[in-house]
Tab-separated table of C-alpha atoms in Angstrom:
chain	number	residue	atom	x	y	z
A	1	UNK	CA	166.536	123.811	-165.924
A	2	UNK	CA	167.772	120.312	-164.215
A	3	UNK	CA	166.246	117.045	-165.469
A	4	UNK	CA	165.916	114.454	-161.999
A	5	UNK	CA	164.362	111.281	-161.653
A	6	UNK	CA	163.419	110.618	-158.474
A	7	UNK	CA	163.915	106.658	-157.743
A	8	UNK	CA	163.775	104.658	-154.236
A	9	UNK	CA	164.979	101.089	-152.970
A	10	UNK	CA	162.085	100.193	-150.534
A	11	UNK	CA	161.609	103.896	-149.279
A	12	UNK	CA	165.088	105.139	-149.280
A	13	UNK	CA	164.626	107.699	-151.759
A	14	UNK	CA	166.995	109.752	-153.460
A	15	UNK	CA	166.988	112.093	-156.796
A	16	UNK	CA	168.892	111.330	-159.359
A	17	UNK	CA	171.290	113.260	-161.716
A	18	UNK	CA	172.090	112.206	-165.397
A	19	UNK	CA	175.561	113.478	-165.554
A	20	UNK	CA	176.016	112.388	-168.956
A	21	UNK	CA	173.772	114.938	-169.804
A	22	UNK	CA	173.762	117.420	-166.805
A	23	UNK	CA	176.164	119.016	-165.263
A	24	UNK	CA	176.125	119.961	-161.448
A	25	UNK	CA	178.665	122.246	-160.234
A	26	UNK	CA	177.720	122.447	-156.478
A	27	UNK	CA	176.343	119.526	-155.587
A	28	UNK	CA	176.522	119.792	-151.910
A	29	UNK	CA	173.954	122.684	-151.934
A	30	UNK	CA	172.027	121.338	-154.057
A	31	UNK	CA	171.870	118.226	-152.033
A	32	UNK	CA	170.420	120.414	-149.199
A	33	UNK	CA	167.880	121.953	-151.733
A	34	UNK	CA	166.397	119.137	-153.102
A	35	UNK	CA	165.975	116.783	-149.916
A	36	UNK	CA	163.810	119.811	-148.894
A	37	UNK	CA	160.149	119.074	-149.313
A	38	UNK	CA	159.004	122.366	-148.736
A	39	UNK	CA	161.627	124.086	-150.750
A	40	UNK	CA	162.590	121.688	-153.014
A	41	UNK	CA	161.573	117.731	-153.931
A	42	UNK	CA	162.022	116.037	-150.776
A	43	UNK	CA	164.664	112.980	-150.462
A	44	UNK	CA	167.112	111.531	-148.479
A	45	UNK	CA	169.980	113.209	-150.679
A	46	UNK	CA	171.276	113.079	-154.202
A	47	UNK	CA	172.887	110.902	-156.309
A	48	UNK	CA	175.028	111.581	-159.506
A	49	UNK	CA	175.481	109.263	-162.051
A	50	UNK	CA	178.858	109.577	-164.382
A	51	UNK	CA	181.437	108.287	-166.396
A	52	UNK	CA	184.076	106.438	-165.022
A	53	UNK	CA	187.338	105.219	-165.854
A	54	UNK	CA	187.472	102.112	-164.027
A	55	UNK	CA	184.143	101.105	-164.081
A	56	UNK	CA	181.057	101.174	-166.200
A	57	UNK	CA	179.794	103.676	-164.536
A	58	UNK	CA	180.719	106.090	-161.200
A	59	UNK	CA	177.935	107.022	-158.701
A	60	UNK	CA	178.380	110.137	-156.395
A	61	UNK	CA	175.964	109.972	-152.825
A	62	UNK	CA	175.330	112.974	-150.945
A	63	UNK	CA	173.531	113.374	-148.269
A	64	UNK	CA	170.275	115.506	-147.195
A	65	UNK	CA	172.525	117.809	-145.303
A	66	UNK	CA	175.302	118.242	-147.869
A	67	UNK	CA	178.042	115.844	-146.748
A	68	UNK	CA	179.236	113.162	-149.523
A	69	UNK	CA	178.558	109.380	-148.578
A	70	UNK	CA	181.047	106.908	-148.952
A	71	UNK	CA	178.439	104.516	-150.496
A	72	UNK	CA	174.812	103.876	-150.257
A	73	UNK	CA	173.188	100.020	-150.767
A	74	UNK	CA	169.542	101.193	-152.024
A	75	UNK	CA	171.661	104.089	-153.864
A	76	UNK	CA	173.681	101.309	-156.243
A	77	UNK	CA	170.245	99.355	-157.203
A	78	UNK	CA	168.767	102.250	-157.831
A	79	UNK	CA	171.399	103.564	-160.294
A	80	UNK	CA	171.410	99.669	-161.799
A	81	UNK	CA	167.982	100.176	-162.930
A	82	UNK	CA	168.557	103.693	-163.783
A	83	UNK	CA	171.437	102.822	-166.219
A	84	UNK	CA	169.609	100.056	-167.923
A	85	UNK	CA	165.968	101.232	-167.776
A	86	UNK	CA	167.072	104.945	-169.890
A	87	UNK	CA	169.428	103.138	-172.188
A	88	UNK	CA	172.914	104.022	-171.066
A	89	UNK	CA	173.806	99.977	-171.217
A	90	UNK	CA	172.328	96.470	-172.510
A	91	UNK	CA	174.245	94.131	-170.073
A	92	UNK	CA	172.482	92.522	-167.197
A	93	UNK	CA	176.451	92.864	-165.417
A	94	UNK	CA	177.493	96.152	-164.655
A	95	UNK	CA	180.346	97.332	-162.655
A	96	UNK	CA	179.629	100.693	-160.346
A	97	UNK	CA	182.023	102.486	-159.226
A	98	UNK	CA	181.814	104.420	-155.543
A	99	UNK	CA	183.925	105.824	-153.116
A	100	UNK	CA	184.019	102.559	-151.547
A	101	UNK	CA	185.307	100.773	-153.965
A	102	UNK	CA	184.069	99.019	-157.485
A	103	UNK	CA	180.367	97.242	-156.750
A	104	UNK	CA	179.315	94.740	-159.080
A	105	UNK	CA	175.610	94.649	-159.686
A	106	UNK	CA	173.569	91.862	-161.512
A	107	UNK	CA	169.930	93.300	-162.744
A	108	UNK	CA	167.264	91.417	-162.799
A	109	UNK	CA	164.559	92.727	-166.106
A	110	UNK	CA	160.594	92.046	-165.003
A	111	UNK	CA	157.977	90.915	-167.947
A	112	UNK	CA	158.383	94.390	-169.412
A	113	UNK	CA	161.818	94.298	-169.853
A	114	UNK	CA	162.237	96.723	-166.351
A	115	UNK	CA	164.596	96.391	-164.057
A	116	UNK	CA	162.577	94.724	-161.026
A	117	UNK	CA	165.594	94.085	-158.707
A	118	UNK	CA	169.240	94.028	-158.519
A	119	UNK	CA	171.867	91.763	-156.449
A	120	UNK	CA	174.857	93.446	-155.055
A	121	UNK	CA	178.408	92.111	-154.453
A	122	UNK	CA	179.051	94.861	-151.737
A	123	UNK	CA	182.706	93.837	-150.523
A	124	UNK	CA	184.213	92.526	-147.515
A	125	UNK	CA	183.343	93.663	-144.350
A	126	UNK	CA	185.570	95.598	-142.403
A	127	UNK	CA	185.895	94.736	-138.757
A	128	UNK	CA	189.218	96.266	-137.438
A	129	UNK	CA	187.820	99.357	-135.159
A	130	UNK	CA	190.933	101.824	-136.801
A	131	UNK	CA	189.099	101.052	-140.537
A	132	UNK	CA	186.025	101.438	-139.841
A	133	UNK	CA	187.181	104.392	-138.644
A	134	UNK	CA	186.427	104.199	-134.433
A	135	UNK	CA	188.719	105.605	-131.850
A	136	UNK	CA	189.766	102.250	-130.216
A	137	UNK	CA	192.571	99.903	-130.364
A	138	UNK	CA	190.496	96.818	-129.950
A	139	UNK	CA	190.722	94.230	-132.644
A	140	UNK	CA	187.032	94.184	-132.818
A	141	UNK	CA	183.976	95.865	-131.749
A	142	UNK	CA	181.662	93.605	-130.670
A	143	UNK	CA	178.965	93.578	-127.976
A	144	UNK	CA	180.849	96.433	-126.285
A	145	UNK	CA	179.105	98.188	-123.749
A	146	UNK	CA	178.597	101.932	-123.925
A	147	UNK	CA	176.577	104.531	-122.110
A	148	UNK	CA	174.783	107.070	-124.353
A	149	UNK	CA	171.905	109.675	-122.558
A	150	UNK	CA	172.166	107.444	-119.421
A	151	UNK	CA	171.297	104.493	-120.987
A	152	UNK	CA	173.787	101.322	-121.197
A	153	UNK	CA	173.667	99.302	-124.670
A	154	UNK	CA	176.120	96.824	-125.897
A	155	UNK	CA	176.934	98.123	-129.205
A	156	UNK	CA	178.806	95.913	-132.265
A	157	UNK	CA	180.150	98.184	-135.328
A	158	UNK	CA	181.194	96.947	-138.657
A	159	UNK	CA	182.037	99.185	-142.439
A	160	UNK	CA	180.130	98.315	-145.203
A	161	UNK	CA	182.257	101.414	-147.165
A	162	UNK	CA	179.952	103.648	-144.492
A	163	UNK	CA	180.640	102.861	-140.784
A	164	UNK	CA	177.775	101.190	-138.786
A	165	UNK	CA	177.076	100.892	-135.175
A	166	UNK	CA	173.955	98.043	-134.542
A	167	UNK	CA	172.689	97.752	-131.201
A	168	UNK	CA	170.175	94.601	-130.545
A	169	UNK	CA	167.161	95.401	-128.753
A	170	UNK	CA	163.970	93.075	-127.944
A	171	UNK	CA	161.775	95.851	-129.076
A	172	UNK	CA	162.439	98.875	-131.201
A	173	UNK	CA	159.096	100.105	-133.027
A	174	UNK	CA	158.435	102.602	-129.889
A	175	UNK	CA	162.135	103.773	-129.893
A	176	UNK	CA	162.042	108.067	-130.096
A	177	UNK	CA	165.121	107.786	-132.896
A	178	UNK	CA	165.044	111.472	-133.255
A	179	UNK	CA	166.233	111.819	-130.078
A	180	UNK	CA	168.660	109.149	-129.245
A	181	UNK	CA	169.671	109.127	-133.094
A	182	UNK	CA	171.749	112.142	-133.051
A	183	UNK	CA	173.588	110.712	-129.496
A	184	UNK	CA	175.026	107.517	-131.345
A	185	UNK	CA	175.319	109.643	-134.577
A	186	UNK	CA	178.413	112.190	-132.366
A	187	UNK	CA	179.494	109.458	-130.237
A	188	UNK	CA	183.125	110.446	-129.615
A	189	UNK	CA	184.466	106.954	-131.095
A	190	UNK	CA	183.463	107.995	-134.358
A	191	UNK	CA	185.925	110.780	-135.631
A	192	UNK	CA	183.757	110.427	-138.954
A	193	UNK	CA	180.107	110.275	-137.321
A	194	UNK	CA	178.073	107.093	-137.260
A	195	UNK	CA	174.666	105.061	-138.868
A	196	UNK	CA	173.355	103.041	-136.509
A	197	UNK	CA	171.003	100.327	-136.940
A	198	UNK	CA	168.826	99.180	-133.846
A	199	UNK	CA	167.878	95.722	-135.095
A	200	UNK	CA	165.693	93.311	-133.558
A	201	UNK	CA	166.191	89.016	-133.872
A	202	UNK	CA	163.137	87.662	-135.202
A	203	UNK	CA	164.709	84.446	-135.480
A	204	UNK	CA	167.992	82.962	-137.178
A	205	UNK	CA	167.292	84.055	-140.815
A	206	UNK	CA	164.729	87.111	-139.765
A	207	UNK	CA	165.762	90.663	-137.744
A	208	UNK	CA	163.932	93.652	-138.180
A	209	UNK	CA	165.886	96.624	-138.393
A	210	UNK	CA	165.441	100.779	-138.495
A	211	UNK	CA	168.155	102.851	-139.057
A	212	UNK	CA	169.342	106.450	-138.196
A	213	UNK	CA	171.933	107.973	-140.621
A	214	UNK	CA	174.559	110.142	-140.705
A	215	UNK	CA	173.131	113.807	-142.323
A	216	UNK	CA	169.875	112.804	-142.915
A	217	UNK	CA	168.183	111.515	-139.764
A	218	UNK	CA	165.501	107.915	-139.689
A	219	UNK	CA	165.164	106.850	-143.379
A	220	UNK	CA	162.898	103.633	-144.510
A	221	UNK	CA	165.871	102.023	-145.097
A	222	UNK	CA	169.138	101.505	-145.943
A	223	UNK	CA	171.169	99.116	-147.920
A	224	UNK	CA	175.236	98.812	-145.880
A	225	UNK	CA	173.502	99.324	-143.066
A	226	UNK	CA	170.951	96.103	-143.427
A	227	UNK	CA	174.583	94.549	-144.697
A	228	UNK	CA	176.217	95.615	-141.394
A	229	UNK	CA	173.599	94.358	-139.083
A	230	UNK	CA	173.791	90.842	-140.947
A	231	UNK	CA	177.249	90.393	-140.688
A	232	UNK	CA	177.165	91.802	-136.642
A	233	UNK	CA	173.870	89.486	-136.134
A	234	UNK	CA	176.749	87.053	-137.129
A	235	UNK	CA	179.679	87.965	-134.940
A	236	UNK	CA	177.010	87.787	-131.805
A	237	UNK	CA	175.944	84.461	-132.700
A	238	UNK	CA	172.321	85.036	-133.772
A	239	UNK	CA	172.728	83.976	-137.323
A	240	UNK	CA	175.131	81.876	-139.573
A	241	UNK	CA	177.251	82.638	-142.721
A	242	UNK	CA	176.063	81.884	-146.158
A	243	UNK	CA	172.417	81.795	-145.233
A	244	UNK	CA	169.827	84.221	-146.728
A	245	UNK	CA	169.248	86.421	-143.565
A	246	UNK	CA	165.670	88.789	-144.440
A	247	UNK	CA	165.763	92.096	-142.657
A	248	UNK	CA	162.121	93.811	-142.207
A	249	UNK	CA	162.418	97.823	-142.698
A	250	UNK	CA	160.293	100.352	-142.456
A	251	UNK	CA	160.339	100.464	-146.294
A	252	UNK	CA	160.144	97.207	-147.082
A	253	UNK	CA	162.286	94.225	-147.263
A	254	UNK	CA	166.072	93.541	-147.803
A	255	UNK	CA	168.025	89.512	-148.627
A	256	UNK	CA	171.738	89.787	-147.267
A	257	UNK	CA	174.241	86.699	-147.189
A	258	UNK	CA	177.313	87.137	-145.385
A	259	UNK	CA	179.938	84.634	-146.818
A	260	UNK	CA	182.842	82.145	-145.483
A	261	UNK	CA	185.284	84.733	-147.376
A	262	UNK	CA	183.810	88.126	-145.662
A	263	UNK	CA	182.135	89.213	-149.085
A	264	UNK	CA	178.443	90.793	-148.498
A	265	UNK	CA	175.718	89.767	-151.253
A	266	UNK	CA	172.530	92.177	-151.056
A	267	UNK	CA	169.215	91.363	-152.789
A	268	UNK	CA	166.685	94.074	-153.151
A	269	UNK	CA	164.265	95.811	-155.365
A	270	UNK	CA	164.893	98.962	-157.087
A	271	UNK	CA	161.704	101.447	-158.292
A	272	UNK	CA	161.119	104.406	-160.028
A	273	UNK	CA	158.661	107.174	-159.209
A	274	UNK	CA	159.066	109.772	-161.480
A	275	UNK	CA	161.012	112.355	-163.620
A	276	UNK	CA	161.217	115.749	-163.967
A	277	UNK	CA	162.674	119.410	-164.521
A	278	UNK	CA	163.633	121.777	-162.203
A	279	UNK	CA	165.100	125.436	-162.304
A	280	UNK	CA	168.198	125.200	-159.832
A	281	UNK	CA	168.362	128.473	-157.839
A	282	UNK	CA	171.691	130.003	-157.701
A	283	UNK	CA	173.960	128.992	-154.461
C-alpha cells in the first residue's frame, strides 16, 4: 500500500509521493497508472517529493504518459504547501530543487495557518533557439511563421526549464486542441517535443491562455508555460517588463512578472484535495 495526496494549482492536478516515507521504484509506470481515471486516480502525472543535497527539498515531475518533466510551475506550489502543510519544514522560504535548476518559493499561510499561495522565483528565461532546445540557428524565435495541418501561425518559443511554443490568436475558446495539439507537440524543430500555449491579449496586463502539453494532452493549466507566454507577450510588444501580467486559464488564474534582469516571478494558489492509500499493482 502507497500513501498519495492528490493536490492541484488551479486545475493542474497531480498526485503526490512522500518519499521520505515511500519509496517508488518505477515511477514512470506508475505515472501512467495513476493519471488513469478508470484504472487508477486520474491526474496529469506524478510528482515525488525527496531529499536533496542542494536544496531543501528535490521534486521529481512525470508526466501522464511516463516521460520525466524538466519542471512544472503549479507542480513547485503545490509541493510548497505540501512540505509545510504535513510538517516536513517551519520556514515560509524554501529552496526546491528540480531538474531545472534550484526554485525558490515564498509561502504564503491563510487564517488557519495553511498554505493559501506561493510566489515562485522561476529563473531566467531562455531565448537562444539551440537551449531551448529547437532545431534553428536563429538567435531568437520570435513571431516566426510556420505551417502546421495547412494552417500558417506565427509562432514565438521561449524555456521556462520546459520548452514552450505560444502562438497569439484573437480567439481560442473554440480551438479543437486535441487535434492540432499533437501537430505543434512533434513539430520537427523540437528534437525534445513541445508545450504550446495559444494565448489570447486581453489587454496589456491581461491574456488568456490554454495550453497543450507534452505527454499529457490540454490541462487547466500550467505554471512555465503561463511564464513563457508572459515573457513572449513581451518580446512581441503586447506587454511590458516588471508589470504584474494576469493570465486567465481554464483552471483559474495565474500573476507572472517578467523582470529587467530576465528572472520570471509566478504568483499562484496552491490546494489540496485529498489523501489516500493505494495498493500499487506490480509493473
Amino acid at each position: 500500500m502507497l500513501t498519495f495526496s492528490k493536490m492541484h494549482g488551479i486545475g493542474n492536478s497531480y498526485i503526490y509521493i512522500n518519499c521520505f516515507q515511500e519509496t517508488v521504484p518505477n515511477p514512470e509506470k506508475l505515472a501512467i497508472f495513476v493519471s488513469d481515471i478508470r484504472f487508477g486516480i486520474g491526474s496529469d502525472g506524478l510528482i515525488l517529493i525527496m531529499p536533496s543535497e542542494i536544496a531543501d527539498f528535490r521534486m521529481r515531475i512525470f508526466n501522464a504518459d511516463g516521460s520525466e518533466a524538466m519542471m512544472c510551475g503549479n507542480g513547485t506550489r503545490c509541493v510548497g504547501k505540501y512540505v509545510y502543510d504535513m510538517g516536513l519544514t517551519d520556514k515560509t522560504n524554501v529552496s526546491l530543487e528540480t531538474n531545472a535548476g534550484i526554485k525558490y518559493l515564498t509561502l504564503y499561510p491563510g487564517v488557519d495557518g495553511k498554505i493559501e499561495s506561493v510566489k515562485v522565483d522561476m529563473g531566467k528565461a531562455i531565448l537562444i533557439p539551440r537551449e531551448i532546445p529547437m532545431n534553428s540557428n536563429l538567435d531568437r524565435f520570435v513571431a516566426q511563421p510556420i505551417t502546421i495541418d495547412g494552417m500558417q501561425y506565427c509562432m514565438t518559443c521561449v524555456s521556462i526549464g520546459n520548452p514552450h511554443a505560444i502562438v497569439f490568436l484573437p480567439e481560442i475558446d473554440t480551438l479543437n486542441l486535441e487535434k492540432i495539439g499533437p501537430s505543434f507537440e512533434y513539430y520537427p524543430l523540437f528534437p525534445n517535443r513541445v508545450n504550446t500555449e495559444f494565448v489570447r491579449i486581453i489587454d496589456d496586463h491581461t491574456l488568456q491562455m490554454r495550453v497543450w502539453e507534452r505527454g499529457s494532452g490540454e490541462t487547466f493549466a500550467c505554471g512555465t508555460g503561463t511564464c513563457a507566454s508572459v515573457v513572449a507577450a513581451i518580446l512581441n510588444g503586447y506587454c511590458r517588463k516588471e508589470d504584474e501580467i494576469l493570465v486567465h486559464l481554464r483552471g483559474g488564474d495565474l500573476r507572472i512578472i517578467y523582470h529587467e534582469d530576465e528572472n520570471v516571478t509566478m504568483i499562484g494558489p496552491a490546494t489540496f484535495v485529498f489523501e489516500g492509500k493505494m495498493e500499487v499493482p506490480e509493473f
